[in-house]
Structure formats: structure tokens, C-alpha cells
């Protein structure tokens, strides 16, 4: 029972926190563009509005995929330790999270292809290519952490970084690893240099092209939850989690930093992106892992 | 000649004042509740074939910044709430507009820019341009001017938001209720209107 309550609390926390942050992120982008920008609660209004509209179906796969994406992402979210809110202690394994997160992405891909729109197929193909690109350097950097800590439990890794003050964080113990992690995080979030899958002016927002009304609202919510999973994972792995307040502050800094970078850069083409990920971050991740394995530093 | 005239008369649009059409239902509580959100978050799809499109970039970017009242551009008709028709519509583009409008999700709104959508403007006697948009689509709001300046566009959007909040922007209900009348006018202008669906045939 208490597990159930904690899980509900975590989902509610993620809902309010991440959607507020999305609004703030729009504001930050606007300020960088020297605009006034929308109010911070704009994303709540957008979400509720999409739920109040009508929507159409393109068949069973189309509807089912949306539910699978949202459900899969919420299931992943429950495994993320947020400060001392840990729902499944000792079960929050890194590999469980990686596998479950794929359920969300695959649900979305399935549903988008089910809509039968060619832009959606192009977008899904790009999204999967991008996943292949960022995941290999990221996994490599995380392997270094798992090797150094001899555990893959996210909560255990976060706890191991506390105690020595700020220098105990993996960010300082593995400086190359955190660079790789951050570049991969930008790719996971689909932030600006890596937003080829949803390029609105080029392929009409890619996988989202056929969604309107309630379906679009659910996928927007899925995106917010997935963002919470990805940023939360980064904070736990590299910045040492901490109490709930510390977790949220770190989360805020990481997310806003990614937004600031995203608002001043242009978009990579999908082939440039793959070449980039397989060159710089992969090389850095190799060096980091080699240092950890052969010298024991970190 | 006389015969031709008669035939022409037969073909004429059955003039009705669209604003007099009655489509005011009583709003349920949930509709009123939804209208608050709908009025604060308007996603637009701009159909930029006319010259009025020139005034949209300054309205969207730093100078006038329409995001501060909750408006954002969207990529596809399915996601959008409001269809902006920025100027003259040739008969050829009217067909695309109708396809686009019918793909949008309810509730949906149409805003006509400039005198061309209102009464034909400088193209009032052109053979290739339709002169009154509200014969073909239910327009909720016109923004007058040739072309309307960004200030006028912004105040027009504010007005649209107020209309939505009060539940007065009912173009989409009018389109459903008087579909026959609209369809007849569309067919008269285009010859035929059908939505081609290549993927689900
Ligand atoms: S109203 Fe004037 S500016 Fe607008 S489309 Fe017509 S001619 Fe162009």
C-alpha cells in the first residue's frame, strides 16, 4: 500500500514539476530571443486544452500505441529515485529503466506508423536512428560508473556519491563521462541541435504529424514524463541525487542549461548527427572507461 | 443572352446572412470550462498564400511576440486550433483550404485577413479569385486592412480569445449545421470537392 502511495506521489510530483519547468523553459527561450514569452503555467493550459478537443482515430494500432507510450513511460518513471522518494528500493536497476523506456518509444513509433502518414514514417526512422547514435556513447559512459561502483542500482550509485561533499559526485570523478552524458542527454530530450526527428518546418513535426486533440495531449504528457526520466537519470548518475530539494535544484539547473544551449544553436542533419555521436562522445566515453578500468581512478 | 442570364441566376449563391444563422446551443458546464483553456492557448496554422502573410513574422517574433498571449505556430492541421487565411484565395487554393479545414479537430476557428477575404478587395472582379470567404468556410473573425498591421492582428487575436471565452466563436458548429449550404457553394466554385485519402483506401 505504501509503495502504491509513493508511486502515485512520484507521478504527481513529476507531472507538476516537469510541466512547470516546461513553461519556464519556454520563458527562458523567449528571454534569450528578447521576447516576453508565455507565462509559466502556459503548458498546463495547453495540455488541458488538447484534452478538451475532439480527436479522430486511424485504427486500433494508432490508439493502442498512444496508450502503450504513456503507460510505458509512467511505468519507467516509477523506477527513478527522486531524492529520498524511492519506490522500488534495490530494484531500480539501470538496465530495467533502459528496457522500460524503450516500451514508451516503441509505442509511439508503432502508433505513428499506424497513422499511415509518410512524414510520420520519416520521423520515426530518424528518431530510431538518433536513439542508436546517442545510446552507445551513453551506455559506455554509464558502464564506467557501474564498473567503479560494482552495482547497477541507480539509488545505490546516487548514495555512493554522497558523503564526500561535492567532489564525490561522478561529475568530478569522471569529467569526460559527464560531458558524454550531457551530450547524450540533449539527444534524448530532442533538444535543438538534435531535434531532427520532430523538425516542424521540415517534416511537419515528424511522428506527431497525424495527432490532434486528445491523442496529442497524451503524447505531450508522455514527452514530459520521458523528460523527467531522462533528466532524473542524469542527475542521479552524475550529480549524486541528494535529498528531494537538492534533486529538484540539480534537475532545474541541468534542464535549463540544456534549454539555453538549445535556444542558440541550429539543427543537425540526421547523418551529421550520427557521425558526430560516433566520433566525439564515443571517443571520450572510450577514454573515460579505459581510465576507470585500467587505473582505477574515479 | 437572356437565357444565359437565367442560367446564371439559377447558379447563383443562395444569399443568406451567415451571422444571422442560429447555432447557439446552451453550453454545458464542461464546455464553458473548456472554453477558458481554449481561449488561452491558441495554436495556429497559417495558410500563407496571400500578401498578408508578410505581417505574420513581425507578429510572431520579438517585436510583437504573440507567444505571450499563448499563441504558437503549429506544423499540421490536426494539431491546430485556428486557421489563418492571410489574403486572397484563388479558386485553386480554396480547394486546399477546404481539405485543410476539414482535417482540423473540433473546436476550430477561422480568421480571415485583409479585405480580400472580406469582399474581394482589389481582386473583386478577378476570374480566378473567390471574393467572399464566408460563402465557403465559416469565418469567425475578419481583420480588416490591406494588409492589416501587426497591431491590428494582435488586437484581432485578443478579440478572438474573448469570443472563444464567451462561447461566441461558433463557426465550427455553423459548418456542421449548415453543411449543405457550404458544400453547395464550394461545389459551385470548384466543380467538385472530395477529400482524397490515399492511405486508407
Ligand atoms: S487584402 Fe490587400 S494585402 Fe491582403 S491579400 Fe488582398 S491585396 Fe493583398
CSV table of C-alpha atoms and ligand atoms in Angstrom, one decimal, chain B residues 51-52 87-88 114-116 122-123 145-147, ligand 1:
chain,number,residue,atom,x,y,z
B,51,UNK,CA,0.3,39.1,-49.1
B,52,UNK,CA,-1.0,39.3,-45.6
B,87,UNK,CA,-5.3,37.3,-48.0
B,88,UNK,CA,-6.7,36.5,-51.4
B,114,UNK,CA,-7.5,41.7,-45.1
B,115,UNK,CA,-10.2,43.0,-47.4
B,116,UNK,CA,-9.6,40.2,-49.9
B,122,UNK,CA,-8.6,44.7,-55.2
B,123,UNK,CA,-9.4,41.4,-56.8
B,145,UNK,CA,-7.0,46.3,-43.8
B,146,UNK,CA,-4.9,45.8,-46.9
B,147,UNK,CA,-2.9,44.5,-45.3
C,1,LIG,S1,-6.2,42.4,-48.7
C,1,LIG,FE1,-4.6,43.5,-49.7
C,1,LIG,S2,-2.7,42.8,-48.7
C,1,LIG,FE2,-4.4,41.3,-48.3
C,1,LIG,S3,-4.2,39.8,-49.8
C,1,LIG,FE3,-5.7,41.3,-50.6
C,1,LIG,S4,-4.5,42.7,-51.8
C,1,LIG,FE4,-3.0,41.5,-50.6
